[in-house]
Amino acid sequence: QKEVEQDPGPLSVPEGAIVSLNCTYSNSAFQYFMWYRQYSRKGPELLMYTYSSGNKEDGRFTAQVDKSSKYISLFIRDSQPSDSATYLCAMMGNAGGTSYGKLTFGQGTILTVHP
Amino acid sequence: ETGVTQTPRHLVMGMTNKKSLKCEQHLGHNAMYWYKQSAKKPLELMFVYNFKEQTENNSVPSRFSPECPNSSHLFLHLHTLQPEDSALYLCASSQGQGDTEAFFGQGTRLTVV
């Protein structure tokens, strides 16, 4: 079993739609939860990060973490064609643990927002 | 230049060749990483350096040999690679090894023929 599972898609939505991207994980030591965005022919860039459980909002983006279910989500409201990219979830444990200091990534979900 | 720069952007090499990938960061970070990105697979961490010392080798075959002469530069020396090693190799850096934000270069697209 992979430590982090993410549906690779592809996901295609019309402009203005609400997009929901998800990851599940098996390692209960993960405490830091990140979403990276990767445009074609570019390296990933950090979009949002959350520590432990809860929600975090940044503009059109909302990250949610449910540690009891080992499930994280990224919501994109009013999606735009410029949001078309691959979205990667990533996770890391606390200091002192074996998963500290190294990001474990999901496979990435390819998203296309068409006008 | 700013950020993380990787060279070359594309590389085609035969299985008997020796080549090196270069990464340079201008962010003043102390930790640097090599990742491998293959189609339909998650990003795989290969090596981690923190303050020039290797702190992680994720069971990478010896045909991949990293080198970190200082905190700003990272190399990946390649020799006798296999076709299945063809992938996008990404370098990243972060302020410290435990940081949640890693800054990635654009990667080197490697094809082994």
Short mmCIF file of C-alpha atoms in Angstrom, two decimals:
data_model
loop_
_atom_site.label_atom_id
_atom_site.label_comp_id
_atom_site.label_asym_id
_atom_site.label_seq_id
_atom_site.Cartn_x
_atom_site.Cartn_y
_atom_site.Cartn_z
CA GLN A 1 0.00 0.00 0.00
CA LYS A 2 1.28 3.45 -0.93
CA GLU A 3 1.68 5.87 1.95
CA VAL A 4 -0.21 8.55 0.01
CA GLU A 5 -2.94 7.83 -2.52
CA GLN A 6 -4.15 10.41 -5.02
CA ASP A 7 -6.41 9.92 -8.01
CA PRO A 8 -4.39 10.97 -11.07
CA GLY A 9 -7.48 11.98 -13.02
CA PRO A 10 -7.43 13.64 -15.47
CA LEU A 11 -10.10 16.02 -14.27
CA SER A 12 -11.71 18.43 -16.72
CA VAL A 13 -14.09 21.15 -15.55
CA PRO A 14 -15.66 24.27 -17.06
CA GLU A 15 -14.48 27.70 -16.02
CA GLY A 16 -16.17 28.85 -12.83
CA ALA A 17 -16.69 25.36 -11.43
CA ILE A 18 -15.75 24.33 -7.91
CA VAL A 19 -12.95 21.77 -7.99
CA SER A 20 -12.33 19.21 -5.28
CA LEU A 21 -8.99 17.40 -5.12
CA ASN A 22 -8.28 14.73 -2.52
CA CYS A 23 -5.62 12.51 -1.01
CA THR A 24 -5.71 9.73 1.51
CA TYR A 25 -2.76 8.53 3.55
CA SER A 26 -1.85 5.65 5.79
CA ASN A 27 0.98 7.03 7.96
CA SER A 28 -0.52 8.45 11.15
CA ALA A 29 2.79 10.22 11.87
CA PHE A 30 2.11 12.80 9.15
CA GLN A 31 1.41 16.19 10.70
CA TYR A 32 2.20 18.65 7.89
CA PHE A 33 0.01 18.59 4.81
CA MET A 34 0.89 20.51 1.67
CA TRP A 35 -0.53 21.12 -1.76
CA TYR A 36 1.88 21.81 -4.59
CA ARG A 37 0.94 22.97 -8.08
CA GLN A 38 3.00 21.98 -11.11
CA TYR A 39 2.53 23.63 -14.46
CA SER A 40 3.65 21.83 -17.59
CA ARG A 41 7.46 21.82 -18.00
CA LYS A 42 7.93 23.46 -14.61
CA GLY A 43 8.87 22.29 -11.14
CA PRO A 44 6.23 22.07 -8.40
CA GLU A 45 5.52 25.15 -6.30
CA LEU A 46 3.93 25.29 -2.87
CA LEU A 47 0.30 26.40 -2.96
CA MET A 48 -0.83 25.87 0.63
CA TYR A 49 0.15 24.04 3.77
CA THR A 50 -1.74 23.04 6.91
CA TYR A 51 -0.45 21.74 10.20
CA SER A 52 -2.49 18.99 11.85
CA SER A 53 -6.27 19.11 11.34
CA GLY A 54 -8.57 21.89 10.23
CA ASN A 55 -9.22 24.26 7.37
CA LYS A 56 -7.15 26.95 5.78
CA GLU A 57 -8.34 29.44 3.21
CA ASP A 58 -6.31 31.55 0.80
CA GLY A 59 -8.31 33.43 -1.79
CA ARG A 60 -10.09 30.92 -4.01
CA PHE A 61 -8.29 27.98 -2.41
CA THR A 62 -9.30 26.07 0.72
CA ALA A 63 -7.31 23.22 2.22
CA GLN A 64 -8.95 20.77 4.62
CA VAL A 65 -7.37 18.08 6.76
CA ASP A 66 -9.31 15.33 8.52
CA LYS A 67 -6.77 13.34 10.47
CA SER A 68 -9.37 10.98 11.92
CA SER A 69 -10.12 9.79 8.37
CA LYS A 70 -6.58 10.32 7.08
CA TYR A 71 -8.04 12.42 4.29
CA ILE A 72 -7.06 15.81 2.92
CA SER A 73 -8.76 18.01 0.34
CA LEU A 74 -8.09 21.08 -1.74
CA PHE A 75 -11.05 23.09 -3.02
CA ILE A 76 -10.74 25.63 -5.80
CA ARG A 77 -13.63 28.05 -6.16
CA ASP A 78 -14.45 29.91 -9.36
CA SER A 79 -11.84 27.89 -11.24
CA GLN A 80 -9.95 29.62 -14.04
CA PRO A 81 -8.13 28.29 -17.12
CA SER A 82 -4.91 29.45 -15.43
CA ASP A 83 -5.57 26.86 -12.70
CA SER A 84 -4.93 24.11 -15.26
CA ALA A 85 -1.98 22.19 -13.83
CA THR A 86 -1.07 19.06 -11.90
CA TYR A 87 -1.87 19.29 -8.20
CA LEU A 88 0.29 17.24 -5.85
CA CYS A 89 -0.42 16.58 -2.22
CA ALA A 90 2.59 16.14 0.05
CA MET A 91 3.01 15.22 3.70
CA MET A 92 5.63 15.17 6.41
CA GLY A 93 5.93 14.10 10.02
CA ASN A 94 7.09 15.97 13.11
CA ALA A 95 10.69 16.34 14.21
CA GLY A 96 12.06 13.19 15.75
CA GLY A 97 10.08 10.85 13.55
CA THR A 98 11.23 8.87 10.53
CA SER A 99 9.02 10.90 8.21
CA TYR A 100 10.48 14.24 9.33
CA GLY A 101 12.47 16.34 6.89
CA LYS A 102 11.30 14.60 3.75
CA LEU A 103 8.15 15.16 1.79
CA THR A 104 6.06 12.18 0.72
CA PHE A 105 4.05 13.02 -2.39
CA GLY A 106 0.90 11.72 -3.97
CA GLN A 107 0.90 10.87 -7.66
CA GLY A 108 -0.69 14.19 -8.62
CA THR A 109 -4.04 15.02 -10.22
CA ILE A 110 -4.05 16.56 -13.69
CA LEU A 111 -6.63 19.36 -13.82
CA THR A 112 -7.86 21.14 -16.92
CA VAL A 113 -10.20 24.11 -16.65
CA HIS A 114 -11.71 24.89 -20.04
CA PRO A 115 -13.19 28.29 -20.96
CA GLU B 1 19.56 34.78 -11.08
CA THR B 2 17.11 33.79 -8.42
CA GLY B 3 15.53 30.55 -7.28
CA VAL B 4 16.72 27.09 -8.17
CA THR B 5 18.40 26.53 -11.50
CA GLN B 6 19.03 23.15 -13.08
CA THR B 7 21.20 22.30 -16.06
CA PRO B 8 20.89 20.83 -18.55
CA ARG B 9 17.15 21.01 -19.18
CA HIS B 10 17.26 17.97 -21.44
CA LEU B 11 19.75 15.13 -21.64
CA VAL B 12 19.92 12.04 -23.83
CA MET B 13 22.57 9.53 -22.88
CA GLY B 14 23.56 6.01 -23.78
CA MET B 15 23.72 3.29 -21.17
CA THR B 16 27.53 3.36 -21.13
CA ASN B 17 27.86 7.14 -20.84
CA LYS B 18 28.78 9.19 -17.80
CA LYS B 19 27.04 12.51 -17.31
CA SER B 20 26.27 14.93 -14.50
CA LEU B 21 23.25 17.01 -13.59
CA LYS B 22 23.82 20.34 -11.91
CA CYS B 23 21.65 22.30 -9.51
CA GLU B 24 22.29 25.73 -8.07
CA GLN B 25 20.19 27.66 -5.60
CA HIS B 26 20.40 31.38 -4.93
CA LEU B 27 18.05 31.41 -1.95
CA GLY B 28 20.55 30.99 0.87
CA HIS B 29 19.00 27.67 1.84
CA ASN B 30 20.76 24.96 3.82
CA ALA B 31 18.98 21.84 2.59
CA MET B 32 18.99 20.46 -0.95
CA TYR B 33 17.20 17.50 -2.47
CA TRP B 34 17.11 15.30 -5.55
CA TYR B 35 13.74 13.91 -6.63
CA LYS B 36 12.81 11.61 -9.51
CA GLN B 37 9.50 12.15 -11.30
CA SER B 38 8.35 9.33 -13.56
CA ALA B 39 5.11 9.14 -15.48
CA LYS B 40 2.19 7.85 -13.42
CA LYS B 41 4.29 7.69 -10.25
CA PRO B 42 4.62 10.01 -7.25
CA LEU B 43 7.66 12.19 -6.86
CA GLU B 44 10.35 9.96 -5.34
CA LEU B 45 12.84 11.43 -2.94
CA MET B 46 16.36 10.25 -3.81
CA PHE B 47 18.83 12.17 -1.67
CA VAL B 48 18.83 14.89 0.98
CA TYR B 49 21.71 17.12 1.96
CA ASN B 50 21.60 19.39 4.99
CA PHE B 51 24.50 21.80 5.49
CA LYS B 52 26.43 19.86 2.81
CA GLU B 53 26.08 16.56 4.65
CA GLN B 54 24.04 13.73 3.16
CA THR B 55 21.24 12.91 5.56
CA GLU B 56 19.08 10.70 3.38
CA ASN B 57 19.70 8.11 0.69
CA ASN B 58 16.40 6.55 -0.24
CA SER B 59 17.87 3.21 -1.36
CA VAL B 60 19.04 4.71 -4.62
CA PRO B 61 21.16 2.46 -6.89
CA SER B 62 24.86 3.27 -6.90
CA ARG B 63 24.74 4.26 -10.57
CA PHE B 64 23.40 7.57 -9.17
CA SER B 65 26.06 9.42 -7.19
CA PRO B 66 25.27 12.76 -5.56
CA GLU B 67 27.76 15.46 -4.65
CA CYS B 68 27.22 18.60 -2.59
CA PRO B 69 30.38 20.74 -2.52
CA ASN B 70 28.63 23.62 -0.74
CA SER B 71 25.14 24.63 0.35
CA SER B 72 24.41 26.33 -2.98
CA HIS B 73 25.37 23.54 -5.37
CA LEU B 74 24.23 19.99 -5.85
CA PHE B 75 25.26 17.50 -8.50
CA LEU B 76 23.95 14.13 -9.56
CA HIS B 77 26.56 12.02 -11.33
CA LEU B 78 25.16 9.36 -13.63
CA HIS B 79 26.88 6.27 -15.02
CA THR B 80 25.78 3.03 -16.67
CA LEU B 81 22.12 3.97 -16.44
CA GLN B 82 19.22 1.83 -17.58
CA PRO B 83 16.31 2.83 -19.85
CA GLU B 84 13.98 2.72 -16.82
CA ASP B 85 16.00 5.56 -15.32
CA SER B 86 14.52 7.88 -17.93
CA ALA B 87 12.53 10.48 -16.00
CA LEU B 88 12.39 14.10 -14.93
CA TYR B 89 14.99 14.76 -12.23
CA LEU B 90 14.06 17.62 -9.96
CA CYS B 91 16.30 19.48 -7.58
CA ALA B 92 14.82 21.36 -4.64
CA SER B 93 16.02 23.41 -1.71
CA SER B 94 14.55 24.56 1.58
CA GLN B 95 15.70 26.77 4.42
CA GLY B 96 16.24 23.72 6.60
CA GLN B 97 15.56 20.04 6.17
CA GLY B 98 12.31 20.19 8.15
CA ASP B 99 10.76 23.04 6.22
CA THR B 100 7.40 22.41 4.58
CA GLU B 101 8.18 24.65 1.63
CA ALA B 102 10.60 23.26 -0.87
CA PHE B 103 11.57 25.35 -3.87
CA PHE B 104 11.98 23.29 -7.01
CA GLY B 105 13.98 23.81 -10.16
CA GLN B 106 12.46 23.16 -13.58
CA GLY B 107 14.08 19.76 -13.77
CA THR B 108 16.27 17.86 -16.19
CA ARG B 109 14.41 15.60 -18.60
CA LEU B 110 16.66 12.54 -18.90
CA THR B 111 16.31 9.94 -21.61
CA VAL B 112 18.49 6.83 -21.50
CA VAL B 113 18.82 5.05 -24.82
#
